[in-house]
mmCIF file of C-alpha atoms in Angstrom:
data_model
loop_
_atom_site.group_PDB
_atom_site.id
_atom_site.type_symbol
_atom_site.label_atom_id
_atom_site.label_comp_id
_atom_site.label_asym_id
_atom_site.label_seq_id
_atom_site.Cartn_x
_atom_site.Cartn_y
_atom_site.Cartn_z
ATOM 1 C CA MET A 1073 107.019 127.407 113.572
ATOM 2 C CA ALA A 1074 107.015 124.105 115.462
ATOM 3 C CA ALA A 1075 108.735 121.614 113.199
ATOM 4 C CA ILE A 1076 111.356 118.892 112.930
ATOM 5 C CA HIS A 1077 113.786 119.279 110.044
ATOM 6 C CA PHE A 1078 115.664 116.030 109.463
ATOM 7 C CA ILE A 1079 118.821 116.536 107.410
ATOM 8 C CA ASP A 1080 119.043 113.098 105.864
ATOM 9 C CA GLY A 1081 120.696 111.252 103.020
ATOM 10 C CA GLU A 1082 121.268 107.851 104.631
ATOM 11 C CA LYS A 1083 124.595 107.321 102.866
ATOM 12 C CA GLY A 1084 127.817 108.807 104.162
ATOM 13 C CA GLY A 1085 129.619 111.456 102.113
ATOM 14 C CA VAL A 1086 126.582 112.943 100.359
ATOM 15 C CA GLY A 1087 126.892 116.378 101.984
ATOM 16 C CA LYS A 1088 124.465 116.176 104.906
ATOM 17 C CA SER A 1089 126.752 117.940 107.371
ATOM 18 C CA LEU A 1090 127.500 120.874 105.097
ATOM 19 C CA PHE A 1091 123.832 121.291 104.266
ATOM 20 C CA ALA A 1092 122.930 121.192 107.968
ATOM 21 C CA ARG A 1093 125.439 123.967 108.680
ATOM 22 C CA VAL A 1094 123.988 126.037 105.864
ATOM 23 C CA MET A 1095 120.494 125.477 107.254
ATOM 24 C CA VAL A 1096 121.640 126.754 110.641
ATOM 25 C CA GLN A 1097 123.143 129.830 108.993
ATOM 26 C CA TYR A 1098 119.930 130.370 107.065
ATOM 27 C CA CYS A 1099 118.070 130.565 110.363
ATOM 28 C CA ILE A 1100 120.647 132.917 111.871
ATOM 29 C CA ASP A 1101 120.584 135.279 108.886
ATOM 30 C CA ASN A 1102 116.788 135.363 108.808
ATOM 31 C CA LYS A 1103 116.406 135.555 112.603
ATOM 32 C CA LEU A 1104 114.397 132.354 112.672
ATOM 33 C CA PRO A 1105 114.229 130.606 116.067
ATOM 34 C CA TYR A 1106 115.680 127.109 116.026
ATOM 35 C CA GLU A 1107 117.397 124.387 118.001
ATOM 36 C CA LEU A 1108 120.245 122.343 116.556
ATOM 37 C CA VAL A 1109 120.399 118.654 117.425
ATOM 38 C CA GLU A 1110 123.467 116.584 116.628
ATOM 39 C CA ALA A 1111 122.382 112.979 116.156
ATOM 40 C CA ASP A 1112 125.631 111.675 114.689
ATOM 41 C CA GLN A 1113 127.400 110.065 117.631
ATOM 42 C CA SER A 1114 130.361 108.658 115.708
ATOM 43 C CA ASN A 1115 131.150 111.843 113.772
ATOM 44 C CA PRO A 1116 129.462 114.893 115.365
ATOM 45 C CA ASP A 1117 130.905 117.275 112.813
ATOM 46 C CA VAL A 1118 127.995 119.724 112.792
ATOM 47 C CA GLY A 1119 127.839 120.093 116.561
ATOM 48 C CA ALA A 1120 131.586 120.788 116.579
ATOM 49 C CA PHE A 1121 130.958 124.053 114.717
ATOM 50 C CA TYR A 1122 128.442 125.156 117.361
ATOM 51 C CA PRO A 1123 129.953 123.802 120.609
ATOM 52 C CA ASP A 1124 127.818 125.991 122.859
ATOM 53 C CA ASN A 1125 124.662 125.824 120.817
ATOM 54 C CA HIS A 1126 123.568 122.281 120.135
ATOM 55 C CA LYS A 1127 121.962 119.359 121.852
ATOM 56 C CA ILE A 1128 122.684 115.664 121.415
ATOM 57 C CA ALA A 1129 120.103 112.979 120.679
ATOM 58 C CA VAL A 1130 120.936 109.497 119.448
ATOM 59 C CA PHE A 1131 118.611 107.256 117.465
ATOM 60 C CA SER A 1132 119.085 103.651 118.482
ATOM 61 C CA GLU A 1133 117.270 100.365 118.052
ATOM 62 C CA SER A 1134 118.602 99.355 121.446
ATOM 63 C CA GLU A 1135 115.864 99.329 124.090
ATOM 64 C CA ARG A 1136 118.253 100.889 126.607
ATOM 65 C CA LYS A 1137 118.703 103.981 124.421
ATOM 66 C CA ALA A 1138 115.287 103.980 122.824
ATOM 67 C CA TYR A 1139 114.191 107.164 124.572
ATOM 68 C CA ASP A 1140 117.224 109.349 123.822
ATOM 69 C CA ALA A 1141 115.647 110.843 120.699
ATOM 70 C CA ASP A 1142 112.466 111.925 122.513
ATOM 71 C CA GLU A 1143 114.079 115.289 123.272
ATOM 72 C CA ILE A 1144 113.761 116.152 119.587
ATOM 73 C CA PHE A 1145 109.982 115.955 119.778
ATOM 74 C CA ASN A 1146 109.897 117.867 123.067
ATOM 75 C CA LEU A 1147 111.912 120.706 121.553
ATOM 76 C CA ALA A 1148 109.747 120.748 118.432
ATOM 77 C CA LEU A 1149 106.648 121.564 120.458
ATOM 78 C CA THR A 1150 107.846 125.167 120.718
ATOM 79 C CA THR A 1151 110.356 125.799 117.923
ATOM 80 C CA SER A 1152 111.948 124.449 114.757
ATOM 81 C CA VAL A 1153 114.495 121.705 115.333
ATOM 82 C CA ILE A 1154 117.282 121.009 112.842
ATOM 83 C CA VAL A 1155 118.504 117.424 113.234
ATOM 84 C CA ASN A 1156 121.777 116.339 111.670
ATOM 85 C CA LEU A 1157 121.307 112.620 111.033
ATOM 86 C CA PRO A 1158 124.168 110.136 110.702
ATOM 87 C CA ALA A 1159 124.482 107.678 107.842
ATOM 88 C CA GLN A 1160 122.611 104.364 107.921
ATOM 89 C CA VAL A 1161 120.131 105.532 110.536
ATOM 90 C CA TYR A 1162 116.944 104.941 108.516
ATOM 91 C CA PRO A 1163 115.866 101.797 110.452
ATOM 92 C CA ALA A 1164 116.366 103.461 113.841
ATOM 93 C CA VAL A 1165 114.593 106.697 112.875
ATOM 94 C CA THR A 1166 111.730 104.799 111.274
ATOM 95 C CA ASP A 1167 111.408 102.619 114.374
ATOM 96 C CA TRP A 1168 111.302 105.719 116.613
ATOM 97 C CA ILE A 1169 108.627 107.333 114.436
ATOM 98 C CA GLU A 1170 106.418 104.262 114.231
ATOM 99 C CA ARG A 1171 106.918 102.910 117.760
ATOM 100 C CA ASN A 1172 105.968 106.258 119.295
ATOM 101 C CA GLN A 1173 103.296 107.073 116.706
ATOM 102 C CA ILE A 1174 105.138 110.326 116.059
ATOM 103 C CA LEU A 1175 103.164 111.167 112.932
ATOM 104 C CA GLU A 1176 99.873 110.929 114.788
ATOM 105 C CA ILE A 1177 101.168 112.907 117.762
ATOM 106 C CA THR A 1178 102.733 115.645 115.653
ATOM 107 C CA GLY A 1179 99.429 116.135 113.880
ATOM 108 C CA LYS A 1180 97.589 116.621 117.157
ATOM 109 C CA ASN A 1181 100.264 119.000 118.433
ATOM 110 C CA LYS A 1182 100.616 120.864 115.136
ATOM 111 C CA VAL A 1183 104.262 119.876 114.718
ATOM 112 C CA LYS A 1184 105.335 119.366 111.116
ATOM 113 C CA ILE A 1185 108.060 116.977 110.006
ATOM 114 C CA TYR A 1186 110.303 117.700 107.037
ATOM 115 C CA LYS A 1187 113.007 115.521 105.554
ATOM 116 C CA TRP A 1188 115.663 117.377 103.590
ATOM 117 C CA PHE A 1189 117.152 114.447 101.693
ATOM 118 C CA VAL A 1190 120.629 115.271 100.403
ATOM 119 C CA CYS A 1191 121.437 113.226 97.298
ATOM 120 C CA SER A 1192 124.775 112.715 95.563
ATOM 121 C CA GLY A 1193 123.175 111.646 92.295
ATOM 122 C CA GLY A 1194 124.417 108.067 92.634
ATOM 123 C CA TYR A 1195 122.071 105.137 92.085
ATOM 124 C CA ASP A 1196 122.119 104.001 95.720
ATOM 125 C CA SER A 1197 121.501 107.543 96.940
ATOM 126 C CA VAL A 1198 118.461 107.941 94.702
ATOM 127 C CA GLN A 1199 117.114 104.524 95.687
ATOM 128 C CA LEU A 1200 117.316 105.425 99.374
ATOM 129 C CA PHE A 1201 115.343 108.587 98.690
ATOM 130 C CA ILE A 1202 112.677 106.572 96.867
ATOM 131 C CA GLN A 1203 112.564 104.127 99.783
ATOM 132 C CA SER A 1204 111.918 106.920 102.274
ATOM 133 C CA LEU A 1205 109.349 108.606 100.053
ATOM 134 C CA GLU A 1206 107.392 105.403 99.494
ATOM 135 C CA ARG A 1207 107.515 104.523 103.192
ATOM 136 C CA PHE A 1208 106.175 107.836 104.495
ATOM 137 C CA GLU A 1209 104.292 109.105 101.426
ATOM 138 C CA ASN A 1210 102.590 112.415 102.267
ATOM 139 C CA LYS A 1211 102.937 111.908 106.015
ATOM 140 C CA ILE A 1212 106.388 113.485 105.968
ATOM 141 C CA LYS A 1213 107.170 116.343 103.611
ATOM 142 C CA HIS A 1214 110.292 115.453 101.600
ATOM 143 C CA ILE A 1215 112.625 117.938 99.961
ATOM 144 C CA PHE A 1216 114.987 116.462 97.377
ATOM 145 C CA VAL A 1217 118.328 118.244 97.733
ATOM 146 C CA ARG A 1218 120.505 117.706 94.683
ATOM 147 C CA ASN A 1219 124.105 118.219 95.778
ATOM 148 C CA CYS A 1220 125.679 119.937 92.787
ATOM 149 C CA GLY A 1221 129.041 119.859 94.506
ATOM 150 C CA LEU A 1222 129.127 116.095 93.997
ATOM 151 C CA CYS A 1223 127.223 115.822 90.738
ATOM 152 C CA ASP A 1224 127.069 118.503 88.042
ATOM 153 C CA ASP A 1225 124.868 116.632 85.579
ATOM 154 C CA TRP A 1226 121.494 115.327 86.765
ATOM 155 C CA LYS A 1227 120.117 114.160 83.427
ATOM 156 C CA HIS A 1228 120.343 110.516 84.481
ATOM 157 C CA VAL A 1229 118.255 111.305 87.571
ATOM 158 C CA ASP A 1230 115.773 113.557 85.781
ATOM 159 C CA GLY A 1231 115.287 110.799 83.234
ATOM 160 C CA ARG A 1232 114.120 108.238 85.798
ATOM 161 C CA LYS A 1233 110.405 107.864 85.256
ATOM 162 C CA ASP A 1234 109.778 106.122 88.584
ATOM 163 C CA LEU A 1235 111.435 108.938 90.526
ATOM 164 C CA GLN A 1236 109.733 111.735 88.617
ATOM 165 C CA GLU A 1237 106.314 110.138 89.067
ATOM 166 C CA LEU A 1238 106.848 109.958 92.841
ATOM 167 C CA ILE A 1239 108.085 113.543 92.989
ATOM 168 C CA LYS A 1240 104.971 114.660 91.150
ATOM 169 C CA ALA A 1241 102.597 112.465 93.160
ATOM 170 C CA TYR A 1242 103.884 113.647 96.528
ATOM 171 C CA LYS A 1243 104.608 117.221 95.417
ATOM 172 C CA VAL A 1244 108.248 116.982 96.418
ATOM 173 C CA ALA A 1245 110.217 120.216 96.281
ATOM 174 C CA VAL A 1246 113.485 119.782 94.354
ATOM 175 C CA ILE A 1247 116.340 122.181 95.086
ATOM 176 C CA ASN A 1248 119.945 122.457 93.909
ATOM 177 C CA PHE A 1249 122.557 122.738 96.642
ATOM 178 C CA PRO A 1250 125.433 124.750 95.117
ATOM 179 C CA LYS A 1251 129.062 123.723 95.133
ATOM 180 C CA PHE A 1252 131.214 125.164 97.901
ATOM 181 C CA SER A 1253 134.811 125.800 96.824
ATOM 182 C CA TYR A 1254 137.264 123.286 98.259
ATOM 183 C CA ARG A 1255 139.749 125.894 99.478
ATOM 184 C CA GLU A 1256 137.271 127.782 101.657
ATOM 185 C CA ARG A 1257 135.665 124.588 102.896
ATOM 186 C CA ASP A 1258 139.015 123.094 103.899
ATOM 187 C CA ILE A 1259 139.973 126.243 105.819
ATOM 188 C CA LEU A 1260 136.673 126.340 107.720
ATOM 189 C CA ASP A 1261 136.707 122.598 108.424
ATOM 190 C CA ALA A 1262 140.298 122.586 109.635
ATOM 191 C CA ASN A 1263 139.617 125.407 112.078
ATOM 192 C CA GLN A 1264 135.984 124.508 112.847
ATOM 193 C CA ILE A 1265 134.851 127.995 111.859
ATOM 194 C CA ASN A 1266 131.113 128.361 111.402
ATOM 195 C CA PHE A 1267 129.684 130.536 108.660
ATOM 196 C CA SER A 1268 128.901 133.476 110.948
ATOM 197 C CA ALA A 1269 132.515 133.722 112.061
ATOM 198 C CA ALA A 1270 133.838 132.942 108.572
ATOM 199 C CA ARG A 1271 132.600 136.236 107.164
ATOM 200 C CA ASP A 1272 135.265 138.005 109.210
ATOM 201 C CA TYR A 1273 137.911 135.279 109.058
ATOM 202 C CA GLY A 1274 141.055 136.841 107.680
ATOM 203 C CA GLU A 1275 142.618 133.654 106.355
ATOM 204 C CA LEU A 1276 139.939 133.410 103.671
ATOM 205 C CA GLY A 1277 141.090 136.637 102.031
ATOM 206 C CA VAL A 1278 138.928 139.056 100.082
ATOM 207 C CA LEU A 1279 138.134 136.693 97.212
ATOM 208 C CA GLY A 1280 137.581 133.754 99.546
ATOM 209 C CA LYS A 1281 135.022 135.774 101.498
ATOM 210 C CA GLN A 1282 133.340 136.721 98.238
ATOM 211 C CA ARG A 1283 133.120 133.075 97.193
ATOM 212 C CA LEU A 1284 131.653 132.259 100.618
ATOM 213 C CA HIS A 1285 129.143 135.088 100.219
ATOM 214 C CA ASN A 1286 128.077 133.813 96.789
ATOM 215 C CA PHE A 1287 127.752 130.232 98.043
ATOM 216 C CA LEU A 1288 125.552 131.192 101.004
ATOM 217 C CA LYS A 1289 123.442 133.491 98.837
ATOM 218 C CA LYS A 1290 122.783 130.755 96.259
ATOM 219 C CA ALA A 1291 122.129 128.147 98.961
ATOM 220 C CA SER A 1292 119.710 130.481 100.717
ATOM 221 C CA GLU A 1293 117.820 131.116 97.500
ATOM 222 C CA GLU A 1294 117.472 127.388 96.908
ATOM 223 C CA ILE A 1295 116.217 126.755 100.462
ATOM 224 C CA GLU A 1296 113.610 129.462 99.947
ATOM 225 C CA LYS A 1297 112.422 127.749 96.754
ATOM 226 C CA ALA A 1298 111.212 124.831 98.882
ATOM 227 C CA LYS A 1299 108.763 127.220 100.601
ATOM 228 C CA ILE A 1300 109.119 125.472 103.944
ATOM 229 C CA TRP A 1301 110.344 128.199 106.261
ATOM 230 C CA ASN A 1302 108.042 131.103 107.064
ATOM 231 C CA LEU A 1303 110.302 134.128 106.864
ATOM 232 C CA PRO A 1304 109.652 137.253 108.945
ATOM 233 C CA ALA A 1305 108.647 140.347 106.991
ATOM 234 C CA ALA A 1306 112.106 141.815 107.637
ATOM 235 C CA SER A 1307 113.718 138.994 105.654
ATOM 236 C CA ILE A 1308 112.730 140.252 102.228
ATOM 237 C CA THR A 1309 116.301 141.214 101.355
ATOM 238 C CA SER A 1310 118.955 138.598 100.783
ATOM 239 C CA PRO A 1311 120.104 137.276 104.186
ATOM 240 C CA THR A 1312 123.755 137.437 103.131
ATOM 241 C CA GLU A 1313 123.425 141.200 102.687
ATOM 242 C CA LYS A 1314 122.298 141.744 106.271
ATOM 243 C CA VAL A 1315 124.447 142.472 109.261
ATOM 244 C CA ASP A 1316 124.652 139.342 111.377
ATOM 245 C CA ASP A 1317 123.948 140.416 114.934
ATOM 246 C CA ALA A 1318 123.909 136.875 116.290
ATOM 247 C CA ASN A 1319 126.945 135.597 118.164
ATOM 248 C CA VAL A 1320 129.294 133.303 116.298
ATOM 249 C CA ASN A 1321 127.839 130.248 117.985
ATOM 250 C CA GLY A 1322 124.624 131.032 116.164
ATOM 251 C CA LYS A 1323 121.864 130.956 118.822
ATOM 252 C CA VAL A 1324 118.895 133.099 117.888
ATOM 253 C CA ALA A 1325 116.756 133.937 120.863
ATOM 254 C CA THR A 1326 114.058 135.903 119.082
ATOM 255 C CA LYS A 1327 110.805 133.980 118.850
ATOM 256 C CA LYS A 1328 108.071 134.641 116.357
#
């Protein structure tokens, strides 16, 4: 499916990078064709896990670099593109969308745009989500990703009438991104091991691998609740129970 999947959150430290890596693994497990674009120039921590399988595109308000992000749209004409956005990039991304009339062009070319907005539960994080939702309304499909690794009680968010009215009005999918245990995450981050390779990574140990399995299974189930990705018929079983025949760098060549 031709689409652009922005992994957003605007603030730093809300879990965008981890969610982007999980999204890549979701595609690998379900044999969904995709391209990964690393848009974080200062901290390309997602691209580092897939050194041979990612492209770079930088959003900039500078006229000299204004065309760097065009490759994202070009890729999206034929496949799904997962874009790991840096923090504080909202003005530059919005400028790129509006200056190039991306929403009009994507409609003509049948390219859909999704924004997976990772939220920490903090006031500023929620406000930034509201800002994006009000700016783009139904023109960009938003998915509200509640990072349960950073916030385990969302009553204060669920109780916000303004937010809930917007979620209802724009039919926003709300999913819960599960907590990933610190031990396993630290090991993978320190060694830049992606999730495909991690399943056979001895340093995790038997229980560590089981915790990784449970995390990916829960995360996959939540992603599926958003009903954004069109899974092949063969993906009925849980993706974490399948044999991963992709290489550890995660490129899936099979097209739908």
